[in-house]
Amino acid sequence: MINDIPCIKCDTPITVDTELYLKGQTFTCSKCDTILGINEPTDVDAQKLKELKLFTKSKKVNETTIPCPDCGTIISFKTKDLTAGKAMTCAACNASVSLQG
């Protein structure tokens, strides 16, 4: 996922590949040479950064999440399992979720 994150010194947008950023790659501002990396300070909200990390991890293993249709609890599953006809069960209320054909 590619994002433009404003430089913390001059507000120039720095194009950042989120997946590479989370793997530790640094990105440099084209205007003032400020380095943006996972261990560098940033103005990205900590909660949003945490969500990006979780999203990136889940995409690597072809996992996705959906809310339970009964109670709203998040159900995580591998996409190939659902398309293969396997049913997912909610951990909170034991509701079953599957593709209907």
PDB file of C-alpha atoms in Angstrom:
ATOM      1  CA  MET A   1       0.000   0.000   0.000  1.00  0.00           C
ATOM      2  CA  ILE A   2       1.470   3.354  -1.039  1.00  0.00           C
ATOM      3  CA  ASN A   3       0.786   6.421   1.143  1.00  0.00           C
ATOM      4  CA  ASP A   4       1.940  10.027   1.143  1.00  0.00           C
ATOM      5  CA  ILE A   5       3.033  10.951   4.658  1.00  0.00           C
ATOM      6  CA  PRO A   6       3.896  14.602   5.372  1.00  0.00           C
ATOM      7  CA  CYS A   7       7.493  15.310   6.365  1.00  0.00           C
ATOM      8  CA  ILE A   8       7.677  16.213  10.068  1.00  0.00           C
ATOM      9  CA  LYS A   9       9.940  19.197   9.326  1.00  0.00           C
ATOM     10  CA  CYS A  10       8.683  20.774   6.087  1.00  0.00           C
ATOM     11  CA  ASP A  11       5.286  19.092   5.368  1.00  0.00           C
ATOM     12  CA  THR A  12       6.454  17.878   1.940  1.00  0.00           C
ATOM     13  CA  PRO A  13       4.656  14.597   1.109  1.00  0.00           C
ATOM     14  CA  ILE A  14       6.967  11.569   1.316  1.00  0.00           C
ATOM     15  CA  THR A  15       5.758   8.616  -0.753  1.00  0.00           C
ATOM     16  CA  VAL A  16       5.953   5.574   1.511  1.00  0.00           C
ATOM     17  CA  ASP A  17       5.314   1.927   0.667  1.00  0.00           C
ATOM     18  CA  THR A  18       3.678   0.792   3.922  1.00  0.00           C
ATOM     19  CA  GLU A  19       4.812  -2.817   3.591  1.00  0.00           C
ATOM     20  CA  LEU A  20       8.458  -1.800   3.117  1.00  0.00           C
ATOM     21  CA  TYR A  21       8.141   0.797   5.900  1.00  0.00           C
ATOM     22  CA  LEU A  22       6.971  -1.877   8.324  1.00  0.00           C
ATOM     23  CA  LYS A  23       9.885  -4.111   7.284  1.00  0.00           C
ATOM     24  CA  GLY A  24      12.291  -1.365   8.371  1.00  0.00           C
ATOM     25  CA  GLN A  25      13.068   0.462   5.131  1.00  0.00           C
ATOM     26  CA  THR A  26      13.558   4.215   5.510  1.00  0.00           C
ATOM     27  CA  PHE A  27      12.281   6.941   3.203  1.00  0.00           C
ATOM     28  CA  THR A  28      13.857  10.386   2.726  1.00  0.00           C
ATOM     29  CA  CYS A  29      12.173  13.744   2.164  1.00  0.00           C
ATOM     30  CA  SER A  30      13.138  15.143  -1.246  1.00  0.00           C
ATOM     31  CA  LYS A  31      13.195  18.700   0.073  1.00  0.00           C
ATOM     32  CA  CYS A  32      15.004  18.628   3.454  1.00  0.00           C
ATOM     33  CA  ASP A  33      16.518  15.087   3.607  1.00  0.00           C
ATOM     34  CA  THR A  34      14.581  14.152   6.758  1.00  0.00           C
ATOM     35  CA  ILE A  35      14.531  10.376   7.202  1.00  0.00           C
ATOM     36  CA  LEU A  36      11.216   8.637   7.828  1.00  0.00           C
ATOM     37  CA  GLY A  37      11.405   5.076   9.132  1.00  0.00           C
ATOM     38  CA  ILE A  38       9.783   2.730  11.626  1.00  0.00           C
ATOM     39  CA  ASN A  39      12.154   3.908  14.391  1.00  0.00           C
ATOM     40  CA  GLU A  40      12.015   7.591  13.388  1.00  0.00           C
ATOM     41  CA  PRO A  41       9.461  10.037  14.847  1.00  0.00           C
ATOM     42  CA  THR A  42       6.340  10.574  12.760  1.00  0.00           C
ATOM     43  CA  ASP A  43       3.049  12.367  13.097  1.00  0.00           C
ATOM     44  CA  VAL A  44       1.086   9.278  11.986  1.00  0.00           C
ATOM     45  CA  ASP A  45      -1.432   8.400  14.681  1.00  0.00           C
ATOM     46  CA  ALA A  46      -0.206   5.431  16.733  1.00  0.00           C
ATOM     47  CA  GLN A  47      -3.564   3.648  16.382  1.00  0.00           C
ATOM     48  CA  LYS A  48      -3.519   4.061  12.598  1.00  0.00           C
ATOM     49  CA  LEU A  49       0.048   2.722  12.474  1.00  0.00           C
ATOM     50  CA  LYS A  50      -1.034  -0.314  14.504  1.00  0.00           C
ATOM     51  CA  GLU A  51      -3.943  -0.920  12.090  1.00  0.00           C
ATOM     52  CA  LEU A  52      -1.574  -0.659   9.119  1.00  0.00           C
ATOM     53  CA  LYS A  53       0.750  -3.243  10.701  1.00  0.00           C
ATOM     54  CA  LEU A  54      -2.151  -5.637  11.275  1.00  0.00           C
ATOM     55  CA  PHE A  55      -3.503  -5.059   7.754  1.00  0.00           C
ATOM     56  CA  THR A  56      -0.105  -5.684   6.191  1.00  0.00           C
ATOM     57  CA  LYS A  57       0.435  -8.877   8.199  1.00  0.00           C
ATOM     58  CA  SER A  58      -2.999 -10.238   7.330  1.00  0.00           C
ATOM     59  CA  LYS A  59      -2.560  -9.544   3.605  1.00  0.00           C
ATOM     60  CA  LYS A  60       0.692 -11.540   3.539  1.00  0.00           C
ATOM     61  CA  VAL A  61      -1.069 -14.733   4.581  1.00  0.00           C
ATOM     62  CA  ASN A  62      -4.215 -14.033   2.540  1.00  0.00           C
ATOM     63  CA  GLU A  63      -6.253 -13.558   5.675  1.00  0.00           C
ATOM     64  CA  THR A  64      -9.199 -11.282   6.042  1.00  0.00           C
ATOM     65  CA  THR A  65     -11.749 -10.393   8.682  1.00  0.00           C
ATOM     66  CA  ILE A  66     -15.497  -9.928   8.723  1.00  0.00           C
ATOM     67  CA  PRO A  67     -17.880  -8.980  11.504  1.00  0.00           C
ATOM     68  CA  CYS A  68     -20.079 -11.748  12.884  1.00  0.00           C
ATOM     69  CA  PRO A  69     -23.595 -11.289  11.478  1.00  0.00           C
ATOM     70  CA  ASP A  70     -25.120 -12.021  14.903  1.00  0.00           C
ATOM     71  CA  CYS A  71     -22.952 -10.263  17.496  1.00  0.00           C
ATOM     72  CA  GLY A  72     -20.471  -8.140  15.494  1.00  0.00           C
ATOM     73  CA  THR A  73     -17.316  -9.848  16.834  1.00  0.00           C
ATOM     74  CA  ILE A  74     -14.495  -9.844  14.271  1.00  0.00           C
ATOM     75  CA  ILE A  75     -13.961 -13.270  12.665  1.00  0.00           C
ATOM     76  CA  SER A  76     -10.556 -13.826  11.050  1.00  0.00           C
ATOM     77  CA  PHE A  77     -10.164 -16.435   8.324  1.00  0.00           C
ATOM     78  CA  LYS A  78      -8.060 -17.425   5.342  1.00  0.00           C
ATOM     79  CA  THR A  79      -9.763 -16.439   2.110  1.00  0.00           C
ATOM     80  CA  LYS A  80      -9.026 -19.778   0.442  1.00  0.00           C
ATOM     81  CA  ASP A  81     -10.776 -21.650   3.276  1.00  0.00           C
ATOM     82  CA  LEU A  82     -13.994 -19.690   2.820  1.00  0.00           C
ATOM     83  CA  THR A  83     -13.962 -20.033  -0.977  1.00  0.00           C
ATOM     84  CA  ALA A  84     -13.323 -23.784  -0.560  1.00  0.00           C
ATOM     85  CA  GLY A  85     -16.630 -24.064   1.290  1.00  0.00           C
ATOM     86  CA  LYS A  86     -15.402 -24.229   4.869  1.00  0.00           C
ATOM     87  CA  ALA A  87     -17.595 -22.556   7.473  1.00  0.00           C
ATOM     88  CA  MET A  88     -16.134 -20.125  10.004  1.00  0.00           C
ATOM     89  CA  THR A  89     -17.442 -20.053  13.576  1.00  0.00           C
ATOM     90  CA  CYS A  90     -17.655 -16.954  15.768  1.00  0.00           C
ATOM     91  CA  ALA A  91     -15.691 -17.406  18.989  1.00  0.00           C
ATOM     92  CA  ALA A  92     -18.150 -15.272  20.978  1.00  0.00           C
ATOM     93  CA  CYS A  93     -21.565 -16.623  19.982  1.00  0.00           C
ATOM     94  CA  ASN A  94     -20.771 -19.762  17.899  1.00  0.00           C
ATOM     95  CA  ALA A  95     -22.601 -18.405  14.828  1.00  0.00           C
ATOM     96  CA  SER A  96     -21.553 -20.100  11.614  1.00  0.00           C
ATOM     97  CA  VAL A  97     -20.449 -18.059   8.564  1.00  0.00           C
ATOM     98  CA  SER A  98     -19.989 -19.580   5.107  1.00  0.00           C
ATOM     99  CA  LEU A  99     -20.421 -18.751   1.441  1.00  0.00           C
ATOM    100  CA  GLN A 100     -23.835 -19.692   0.156  1.00  0.00           C
ATOM    101  CA  GLY A 101     -23.865 -21.197  -3.272  1.00  0.00           C
TER     102      GLY A 101
END
